[in-house]
Short mmCIF file of C-alpha atoms in Angstrom, two decimals:
data_model
loop_
_atom_site.label_atom_id
_atom_site.label_comp_id
_atom_site.label_asym_id
_atom_site.label_seq_id
_atom_site.Cartn_x
_atom_site.Cartn_y
_atom_site.Cartn_z
CA MET A 1 -11.25 -7.14 -5.27
CA GLY A 2 -8.17 -8.00 -7.33
CA SER A 3 -7.04 -5.89 -10.25
CA PRO A 4 -9.13 -2.83 -11.13
CA GLU A 5 -11.30 -3.14 -14.25
CA PHE A 6 -9.18 -0.64 -16.18
CA ILE A 7 -6.08 -2.84 -15.70
CA LEU A 8 -7.93 -5.98 -16.77
CA LYS A 9 -8.92 -4.19 -20.00
CA LEU A 10 -5.34 -3.09 -20.59
CA ARG A 11 -4.07 -6.62 -19.96
CA GLU A 12 -6.43 -7.95 -22.66
CA LYS A 13 -4.51 -5.77 -25.10
CA ILE A 14 -0.90 -6.02 -23.84
CA GLY A 15 -0.79 -9.33 -22.00
CA HIS A 16 1.84 -9.53 -19.23
CA ASP A 17 4.02 -6.68 -20.63
CA PRO A 18 5.12 -4.00 -18.15
CA LEU A 19 2.65 -1.38 -16.97
CA TRP A 20 3.50 1.91 -15.26
CA LEU A 21 0.86 2.42 -12.53
CA PRO A 22 0.07 4.92 -9.79
CA GLY A 23 0.31 3.12 -6.45
CA VAL A 24 -0.35 4.14 -2.84
CA ARG A 25 1.06 2.69 0.36
CA ALA A 26 0.43 3.64 3.98
CA VAL A 27 2.01 3.08 7.33
CA VAL A 28 -1.15 3.07 9.50
CA PHE A 29 -0.59 3.46 13.24
CA ASP A 30 -3.09 2.89 16.03
CA ASP A 31 -3.02 4.75 19.35
CA ALA A 32 -0.73 2.07 20.84
CA GLY A 33 1.84 2.64 18.09
CA GLN A 34 1.15 -0.65 16.34
CA VAL A 35 1.25 -0.94 12.54
CA LEU A 36 -1.58 -2.30 10.38
CA LEU A 37 -0.41 -5.08 8.02
CA GLY A 38 -2.04 -7.48 5.59
CA GLU A 39 -0.93 -10.92 4.50
CA ARG A 40 -1.23 -10.69 0.73
CA ALA A 41 -3.28 -13.34 -1.08
CA ASP A 42 -1.14 -13.08 -4.24
CA THR A 43 2.28 -13.59 -2.62
CA GLY A 44 1.49 -14.90 0.87
CA GLY A 45 3.83 -12.26 2.36
CA TRP A 46 3.00 -9.66 4.98
CA ALA A 47 2.92 -6.07 3.74
CA LEU A 48 1.80 -2.53 4.45
CA ILE A 49 -1.56 -1.68 3.03
CA THR A 50 -1.16 -0.80 -0.66
CA GLY A 51 -3.27 -0.20 -3.69
CA ILE A 52 -3.63 1.09 -7.23
CA LEU A 53 -5.37 4.36 -7.87
CA GLU A 54 -8.28 4.43 -10.25
CA PRO A 55 -8.02 6.81 -13.23
CA GLY A 56 -8.48 10.38 -11.96
CA GLU A 57 -8.53 9.35 -8.28
CA GLU A 58 -6.77 11.60 -5.79
CA PRO A 59 -4.04 9.80 -3.85
CA GLY A 60 -5.15 10.61 -0.28
CA PRO A 61 -8.77 9.54 -0.67
CA GLY A 62 -7.62 6.58 -2.77
CA MET A 63 -5.35 5.42 0.05
CA LEU A 64 -8.16 5.73 2.58
CA ARG A 65 -10.42 3.70 0.23
CA GLU A 66 -7.80 0.99 -0.02
CA ILE A 67 -7.33 0.80 3.76
CA LEU A 68 -11.08 0.46 4.31
CA GLU A 69 -11.63 -2.00 1.44
CA GLU A 70 -8.79 -4.29 2.47
CA THR A 71 -8.97 -4.12 6.29
CA GLY A 72 -12.32 -2.72 7.45
CA VAL A 73 -10.42 0.09 9.19
CA SER A 74 -11.23 3.78 8.76
CA ALA A 75 -8.17 5.97 8.94
CA ARG A 76 -7.10 9.55 8.35
CA ILE A 77 -4.03 10.71 6.44
CA GLU A 78 -1.56 12.55 8.65
CA HIS A 79 1.41 13.14 6.36
CA LEU A 80 2.79 12.58 2.89
CA LEU A 81 5.74 10.29 3.69
CA GLY A 82 7.30 10.14 0.25
CA VAL A 83 7.17 9.34 -3.43
CA ALA A 84 9.19 6.55 -5.01
CA ALA A 85 9.45 4.43 -8.13
CA VAL A 86 9.09 0.74 -7.26
CA GLY A 87 9.71 -2.16 -9.60
CA PRO A 88 9.64 -3.93 -11.77
CA VAL A 89 7.35 -6.27 -9.83
CA THR A 90 6.40 -9.59 -11.42
CA PHE A 91 3.20 -11.05 -9.97
CA PRO A 92 2.57 -14.81 -9.69
CA ASN A 93 0.31 -14.65 -12.80
CA GLY A 94 3.20 -13.19 -14.85
CA ASP A 95 1.97 -9.59 -14.97
CA VAL A 96 4.79 -7.09 -14.73
CA CYS A 97 4.31 -3.61 -13.25
CA ASP A 98 6.35 -0.59 -12.20
CA PHE A 99 4.70 1.67 -9.65
CA LEU A 100 4.96 5.33 -8.84
CA ASN A 101 4.22 4.86 -5.15
CA ILE A 102 2.81 7.70 -3.09
CA GLU A 103 3.43 6.90 0.55
CA PHE A 104 1.50 8.16 3.55
CA ILE A 105 1.49 8.08 7.32
CA ALA A 106 -2.07 7.41 8.46
CA ARG A 107 -3.81 7.09 11.85
CA TYR A 108 -6.51 4.67 12.92
CA VAL A 109 -9.97 6.27 13.36
CA SER A 110 -12.40 3.37 13.73
CA GLY A 111 -13.26 -0.18 12.76
CA THR A 112 -11.98 -3.65 13.57
CA ALA A 113 -9.08 -4.93 11.49
CA CYS A 114 -10.28 -7.94 9.48
CA VAL A 115 -9.96 -9.53 6.07
CA ASN A 116 -12.42 -7.37 4.13
CA ASP A 117 -11.85 -8.50 0.52
CA ASP A 118 -10.09 -11.22 -1.49
CA GLU A 119 -6.70 -9.44 -1.54
CA SER A 120 -5.63 -10.54 1.93
CA LEU A 121 -5.31 -13.83 3.78
CA ALA A 122 -5.04 -12.12 7.15
CA VAL A 123 -4.98 -8.60 8.58
CA GLY A 124 -3.72 -7.39 11.92
CA TRP A 125 -2.02 -4.82 14.12
CA PHE A 126 1.62 -5.50 14.97
CA ALA A 127 3.89 -4.05 17.62
CA LEU A 128 7.07 -2.60 16.17
CA ASP A 129 9.17 -5.18 18.03
CA ALA A 130 7.04 -8.08 16.72
CA LEU A 131 6.73 -7.43 12.98
CA PRO A 132 6.46 -10.44 10.69
CA PRO A 133 9.00 -10.75 7.87
CA LEU A 134 8.48 -7.83 5.44
CA ARG A 135 10.06 -6.96 2.11
CA PRO A 136 12.88 -4.42 2.56
CA GLY A 137 10.91 -1.58 0.94
CA HIS A 138 8.00 -2.02 3.35
CA LEU A 139 10.31 -2.20 6.38
CA ASP A 140 12.15 0.90 5.15
CA CYS A 141 8.84 2.72 4.80
CA ILE A 142 7.97 1.94 8.45
CA HIS A 143 11.40 3.19 9.61
CA ARG A 144 10.99 6.41 7.63
CA ALA A 145 7.52 6.92 9.15
CA LEU A 146 8.96 6.49 12.66
CA ALA A 147 11.71 9.01 11.93
CA PHE A 148 9.49 11.41 9.98
CA ASN A 149 10.55 15.04 10.41
CA GLY A 150 7.90 16.69 8.20
CA GLU A 151 9.88 16.48 4.96
CA PRO A 152 8.66 13.87 2.44
CA HIS A 153 11.25 11.41 1.17
CA PHE A 154 12.08 11.27 -2.55
CA GLN A 155 15.15 10.89 -4.80
CA ARG A 156 16.92 14.20 -5.30
#
């Protein structure tokens, strides 16, 4: 799927200059306690399932849309895990973004994990003791999900 149409239109006007965007990220667990990850097509690295919200889109439904679009998995949101500013991130094409990430803990409902769009090279479930290399922020998000006590994480 790549960048949403509204971002492509903005990029026509501002080029690679920084954008402030609403992002979502989820730690999706299955019943065996495994975590759903995708190998990103843009960086080649493994990551939690993430996405950019469309203008006016609610974060929870937007996260569920991203999970389904990217992995073929239907999930349900269990908890708001946290809110954090992430960036700046420079993508391989030179685009620069900062994200207001809204993070969730989600639970598998149905579907078979597979590459379901052009944003991933691979998708799969991983045991916590067999995670591929992840960026520190994604690994931290998993650790916070495992230790979640009902209080969302954010800078105070």
